[in-house]
PDB file of C-alpha atoms in Angstrom:
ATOM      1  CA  UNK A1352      10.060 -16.162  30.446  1.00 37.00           C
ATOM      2  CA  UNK A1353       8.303 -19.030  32.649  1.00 37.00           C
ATOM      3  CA  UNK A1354       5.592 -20.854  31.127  1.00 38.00           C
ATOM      4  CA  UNK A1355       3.080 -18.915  33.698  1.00 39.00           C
ATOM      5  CA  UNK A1356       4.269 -15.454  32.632  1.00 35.00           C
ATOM      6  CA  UNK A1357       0.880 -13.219  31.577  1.00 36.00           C
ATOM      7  CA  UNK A1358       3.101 -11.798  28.608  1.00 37.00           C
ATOM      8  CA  UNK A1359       2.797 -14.948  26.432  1.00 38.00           C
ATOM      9  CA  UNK A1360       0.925 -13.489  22.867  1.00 40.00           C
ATOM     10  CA  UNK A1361      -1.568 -16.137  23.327  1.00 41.00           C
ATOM     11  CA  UNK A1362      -2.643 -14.882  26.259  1.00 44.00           C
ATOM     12  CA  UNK A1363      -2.897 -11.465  25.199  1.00 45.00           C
ATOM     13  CA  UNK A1364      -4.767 -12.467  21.298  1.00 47.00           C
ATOM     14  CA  UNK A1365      -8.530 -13.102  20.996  1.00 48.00           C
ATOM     15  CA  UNK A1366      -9.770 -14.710  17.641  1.00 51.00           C
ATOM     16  CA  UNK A1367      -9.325 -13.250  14.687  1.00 56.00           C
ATOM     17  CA  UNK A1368      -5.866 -12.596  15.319  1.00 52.00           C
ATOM     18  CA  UNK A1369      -3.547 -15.756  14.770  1.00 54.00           C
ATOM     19  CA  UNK A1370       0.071 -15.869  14.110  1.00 56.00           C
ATOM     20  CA  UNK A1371       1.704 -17.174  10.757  1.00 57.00           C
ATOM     21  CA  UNK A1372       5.116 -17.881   9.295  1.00 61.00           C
ATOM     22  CA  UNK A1373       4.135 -16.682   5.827  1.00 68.00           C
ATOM     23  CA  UNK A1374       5.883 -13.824   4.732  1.00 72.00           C
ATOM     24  CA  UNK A1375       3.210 -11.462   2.342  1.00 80.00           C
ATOM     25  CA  UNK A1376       5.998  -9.746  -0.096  1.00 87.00           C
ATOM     26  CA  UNK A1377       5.317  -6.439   0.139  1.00 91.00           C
ATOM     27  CA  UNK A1378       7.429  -2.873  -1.299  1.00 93.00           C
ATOM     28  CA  UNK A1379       6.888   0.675  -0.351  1.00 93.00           C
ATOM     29  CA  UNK A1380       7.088   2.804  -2.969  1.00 95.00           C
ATOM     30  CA  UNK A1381       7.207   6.778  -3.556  1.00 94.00           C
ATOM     31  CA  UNK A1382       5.529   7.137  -6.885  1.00 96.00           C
ATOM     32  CA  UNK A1383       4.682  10.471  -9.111  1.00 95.00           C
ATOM     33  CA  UNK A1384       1.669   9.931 -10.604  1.00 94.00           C
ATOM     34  CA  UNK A1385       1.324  13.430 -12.111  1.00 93.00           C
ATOM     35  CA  UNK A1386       3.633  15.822 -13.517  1.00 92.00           C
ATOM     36  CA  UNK A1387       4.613  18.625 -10.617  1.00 91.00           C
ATOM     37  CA  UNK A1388       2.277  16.869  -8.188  1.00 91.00           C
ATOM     38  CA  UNK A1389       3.599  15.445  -4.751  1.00 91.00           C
ATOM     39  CA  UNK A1390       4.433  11.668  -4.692  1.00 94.00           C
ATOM     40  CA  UNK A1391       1.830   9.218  -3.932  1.00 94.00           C
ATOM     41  CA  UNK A1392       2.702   6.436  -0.929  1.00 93.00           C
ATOM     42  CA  UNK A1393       2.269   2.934  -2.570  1.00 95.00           C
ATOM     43  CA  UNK A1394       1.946  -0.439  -1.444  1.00 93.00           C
ATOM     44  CA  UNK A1395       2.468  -3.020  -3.634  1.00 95.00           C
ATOM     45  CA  UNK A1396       1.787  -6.309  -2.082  1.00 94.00           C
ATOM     46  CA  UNK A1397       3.571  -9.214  -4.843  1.00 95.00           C
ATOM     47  CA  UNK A1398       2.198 -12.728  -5.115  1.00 94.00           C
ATOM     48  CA  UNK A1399       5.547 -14.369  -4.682  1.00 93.00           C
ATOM     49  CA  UNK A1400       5.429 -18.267  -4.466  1.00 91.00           C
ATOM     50  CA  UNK A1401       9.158 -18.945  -4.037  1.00 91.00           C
ATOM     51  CA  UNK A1402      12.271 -17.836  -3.647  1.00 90.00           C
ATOM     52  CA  UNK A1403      12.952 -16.836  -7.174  1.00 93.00           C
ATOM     53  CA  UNK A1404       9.919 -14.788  -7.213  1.00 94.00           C
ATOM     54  CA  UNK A1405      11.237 -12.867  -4.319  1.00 92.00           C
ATOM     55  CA  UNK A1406      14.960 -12.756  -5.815  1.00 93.00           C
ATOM     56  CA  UNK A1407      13.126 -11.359  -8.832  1.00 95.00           C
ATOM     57  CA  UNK A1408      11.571  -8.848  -7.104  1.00 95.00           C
ATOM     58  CA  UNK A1409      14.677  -7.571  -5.302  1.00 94.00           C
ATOM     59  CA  UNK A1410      16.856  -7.703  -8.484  1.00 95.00           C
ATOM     60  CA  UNK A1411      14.125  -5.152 -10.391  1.00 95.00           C
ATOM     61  CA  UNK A1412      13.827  -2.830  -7.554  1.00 94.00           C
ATOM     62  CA  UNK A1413      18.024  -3.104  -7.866  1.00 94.00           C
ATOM     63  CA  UNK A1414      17.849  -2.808 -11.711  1.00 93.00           C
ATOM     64  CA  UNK A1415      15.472  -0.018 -11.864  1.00 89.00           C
ATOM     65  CA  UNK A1416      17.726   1.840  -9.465  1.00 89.00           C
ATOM     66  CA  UNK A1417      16.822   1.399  -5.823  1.00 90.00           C
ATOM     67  CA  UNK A1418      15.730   4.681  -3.927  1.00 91.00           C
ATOM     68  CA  UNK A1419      18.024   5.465  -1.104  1.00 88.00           C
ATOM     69  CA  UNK A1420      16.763   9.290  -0.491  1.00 90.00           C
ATOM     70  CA  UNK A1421      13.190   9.492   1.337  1.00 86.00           C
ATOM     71  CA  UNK A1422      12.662  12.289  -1.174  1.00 89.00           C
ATOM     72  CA  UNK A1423      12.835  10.396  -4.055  1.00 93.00           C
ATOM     73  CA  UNK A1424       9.995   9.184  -6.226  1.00 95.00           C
ATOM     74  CA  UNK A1425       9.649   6.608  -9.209  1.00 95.00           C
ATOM     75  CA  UNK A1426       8.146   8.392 -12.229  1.00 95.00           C
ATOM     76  CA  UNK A1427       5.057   6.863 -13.161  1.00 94.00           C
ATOM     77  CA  UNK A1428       6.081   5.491 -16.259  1.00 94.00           C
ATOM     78  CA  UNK A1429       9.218   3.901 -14.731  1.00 95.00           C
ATOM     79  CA  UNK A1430       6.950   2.541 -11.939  1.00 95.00           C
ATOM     80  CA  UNK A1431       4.959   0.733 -14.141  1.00 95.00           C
ATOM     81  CA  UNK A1432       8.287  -0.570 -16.025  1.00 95.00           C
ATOM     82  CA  UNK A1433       9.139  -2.113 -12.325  1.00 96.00           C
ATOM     83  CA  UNK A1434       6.358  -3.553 -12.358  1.00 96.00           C
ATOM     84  CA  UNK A1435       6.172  -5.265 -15.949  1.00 96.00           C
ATOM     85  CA  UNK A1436       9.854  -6.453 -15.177  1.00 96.00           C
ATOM     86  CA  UNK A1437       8.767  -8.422 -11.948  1.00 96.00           C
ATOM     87  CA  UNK A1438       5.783  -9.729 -13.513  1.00 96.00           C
ATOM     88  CA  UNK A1439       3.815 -10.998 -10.994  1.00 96.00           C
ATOM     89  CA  UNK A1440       0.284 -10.710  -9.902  1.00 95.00           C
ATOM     90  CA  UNK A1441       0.078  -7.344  -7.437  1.00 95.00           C
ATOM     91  CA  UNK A1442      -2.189  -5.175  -5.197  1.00 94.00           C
ATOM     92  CA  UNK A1443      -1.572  -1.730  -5.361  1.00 95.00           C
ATOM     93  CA  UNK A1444      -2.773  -0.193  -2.098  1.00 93.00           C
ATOM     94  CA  UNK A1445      -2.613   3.862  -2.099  1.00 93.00           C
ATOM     95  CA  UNK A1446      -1.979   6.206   1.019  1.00 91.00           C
ATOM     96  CA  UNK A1447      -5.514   8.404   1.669  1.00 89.00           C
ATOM     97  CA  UNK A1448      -4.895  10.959   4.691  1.00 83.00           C
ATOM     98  CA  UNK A1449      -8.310  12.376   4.285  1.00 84.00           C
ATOM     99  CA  UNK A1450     -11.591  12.251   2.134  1.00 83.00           C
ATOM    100  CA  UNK A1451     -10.534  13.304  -1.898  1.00 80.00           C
ATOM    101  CA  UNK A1452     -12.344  16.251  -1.107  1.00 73.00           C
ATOM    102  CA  UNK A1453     -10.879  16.937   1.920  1.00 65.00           C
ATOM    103  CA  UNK A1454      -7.603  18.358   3.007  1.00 71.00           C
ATOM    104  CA  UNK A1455      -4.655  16.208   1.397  1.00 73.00           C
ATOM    105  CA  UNK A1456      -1.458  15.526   3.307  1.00 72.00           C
ATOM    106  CA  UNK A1457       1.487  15.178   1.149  1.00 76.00           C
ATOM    107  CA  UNK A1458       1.884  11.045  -0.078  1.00 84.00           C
ATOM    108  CA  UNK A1459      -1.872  10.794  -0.244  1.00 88.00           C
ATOM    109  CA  UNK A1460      -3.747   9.240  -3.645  1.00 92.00           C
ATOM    110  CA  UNK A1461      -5.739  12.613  -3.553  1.00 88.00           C
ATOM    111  CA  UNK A1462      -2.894  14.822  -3.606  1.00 88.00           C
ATOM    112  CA  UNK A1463      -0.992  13.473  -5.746  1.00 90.00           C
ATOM    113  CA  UNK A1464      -3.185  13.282  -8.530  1.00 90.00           C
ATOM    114  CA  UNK A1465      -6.043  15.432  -9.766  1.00 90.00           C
ATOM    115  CA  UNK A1466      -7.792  12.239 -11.237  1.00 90.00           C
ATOM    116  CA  UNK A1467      -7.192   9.545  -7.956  1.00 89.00           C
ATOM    117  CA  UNK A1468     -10.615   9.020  -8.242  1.00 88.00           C
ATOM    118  CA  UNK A1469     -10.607   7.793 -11.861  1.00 90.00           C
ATOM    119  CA  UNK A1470      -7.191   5.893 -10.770  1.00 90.00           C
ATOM    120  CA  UNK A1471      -9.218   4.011  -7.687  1.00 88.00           C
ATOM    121  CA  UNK A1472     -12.388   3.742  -9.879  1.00 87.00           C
ATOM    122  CA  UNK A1473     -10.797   2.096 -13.344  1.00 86.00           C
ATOM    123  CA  UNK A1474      -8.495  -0.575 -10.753  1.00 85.00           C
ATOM    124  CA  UNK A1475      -5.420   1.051 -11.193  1.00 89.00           C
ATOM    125  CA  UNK A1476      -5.177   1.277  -7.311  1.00 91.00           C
ATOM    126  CA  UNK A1477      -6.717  -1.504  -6.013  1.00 90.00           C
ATOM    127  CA  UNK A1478      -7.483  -0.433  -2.196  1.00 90.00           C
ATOM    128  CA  UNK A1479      -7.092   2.592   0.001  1.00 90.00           C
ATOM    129  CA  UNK A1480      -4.961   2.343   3.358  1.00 89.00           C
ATOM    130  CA  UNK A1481      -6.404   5.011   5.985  1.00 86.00           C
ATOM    131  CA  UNK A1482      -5.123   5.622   9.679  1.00 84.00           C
ATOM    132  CA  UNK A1483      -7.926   5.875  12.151  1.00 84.00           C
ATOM    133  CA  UNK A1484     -11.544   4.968  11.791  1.00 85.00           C
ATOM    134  CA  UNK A1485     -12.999   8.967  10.731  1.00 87.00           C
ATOM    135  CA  UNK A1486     -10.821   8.773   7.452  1.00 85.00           C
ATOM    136  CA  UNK A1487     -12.051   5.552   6.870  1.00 86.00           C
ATOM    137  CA  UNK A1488     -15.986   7.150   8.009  1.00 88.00           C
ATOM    138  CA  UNK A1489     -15.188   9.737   5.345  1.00 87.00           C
ATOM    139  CA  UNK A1490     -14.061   7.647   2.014  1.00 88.00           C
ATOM    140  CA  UNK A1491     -16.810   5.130   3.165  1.00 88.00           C
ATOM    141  CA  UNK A1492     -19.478   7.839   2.576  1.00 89.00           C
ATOM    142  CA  UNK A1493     -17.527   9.553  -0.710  1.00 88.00           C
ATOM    143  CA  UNK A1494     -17.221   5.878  -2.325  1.00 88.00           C
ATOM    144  CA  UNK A1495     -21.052   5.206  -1.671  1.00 88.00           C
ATOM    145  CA  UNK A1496     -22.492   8.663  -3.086  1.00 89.00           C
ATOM    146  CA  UNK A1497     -19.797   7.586  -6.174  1.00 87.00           C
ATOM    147  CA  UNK A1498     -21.541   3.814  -6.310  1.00 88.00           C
ATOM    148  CA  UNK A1499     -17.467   2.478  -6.206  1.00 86.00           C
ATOM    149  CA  UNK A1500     -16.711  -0.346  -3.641  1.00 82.00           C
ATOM    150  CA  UNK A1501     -14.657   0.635  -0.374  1.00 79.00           C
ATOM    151  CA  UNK A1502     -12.037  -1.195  -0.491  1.00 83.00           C
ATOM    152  CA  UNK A1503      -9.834  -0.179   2.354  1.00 75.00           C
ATOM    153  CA  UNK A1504      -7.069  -1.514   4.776  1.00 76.00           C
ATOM    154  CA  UNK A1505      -6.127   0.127   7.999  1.00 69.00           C
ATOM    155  CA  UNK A1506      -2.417   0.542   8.439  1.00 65.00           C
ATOM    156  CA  UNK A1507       0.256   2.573   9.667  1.00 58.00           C
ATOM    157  CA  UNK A1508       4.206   3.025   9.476  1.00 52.00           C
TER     158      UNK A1508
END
């Protein structure tokens, strides 16, 4: 590509977007949160500061036994035993398809728990990630009639 070529990304970015070479350590995780309830979608974003914390990271998931399946789930008590064995600060960031009152898609925080509410509102799950702007419209409005903050990422597979 010449040096003239329209496709170059800083051409194509406005401010606030940037580019970075940091790597934010992030794992996907399946987890059951209640007993014969669906699986809850889980990001858990790590505060790894070097290489060992990532190695450590990677040799838990391995230790713990690594789900290979996309219909396997981590039990919520062995979840939580990842997560003491890595031992580093984290962000748990839940999967909301819809308002908690509204209809829940399987993998959503509101699905797979009859108390996500309580789970959001005590800081067990530290932010919501939505898909388009009305989901995010909806929990807005439920969070403010519950006086909880809204925090929220927007994200996607």
């Amino acid at each position: 590509m010449n040096s003239t070529s329209s496709c170059r990304p800083e051409k194509r970015l406005r401010p606030p977007f940037f580019y970075s070479s940091v790597m934010i350590p992030g794992v996907e995780f399946d987890v059951e949160l209640q007993a014969g309830k669906t699986a809850a979608h889980i990001i858990a974003i790590f505060n790894a500061k070097s290489d060992e914390d990532y190695l450590k990271i990677e040799a838990s998931i391995d230790d713990s036994g690594r789900l290979n399946d996309k219909t396997e789930s981590y039990p919520i008590d062995k979840f939580e035993s990842l997560l003491r064995r890595i031992n580093l600060s984290v962000i748990l960031i839940a999967r909301q398809h819809s308002g908690f009152n509204g209809n829940q898609r399987s993998r959503s925080l509101g699905k797979a728990a009859d108390n996500a509410i309580d789970l959001y509102r005590c800081g067990c799950i530290d932010a919501l990630e939505y898909d388009s702007s009305k989901i995010q419209g909806i929990l807005q409005g439920e969070l403010a009639e519950l006086d909880l903050p809204d925090r929220m990422v927007m994200g996607s597979d």
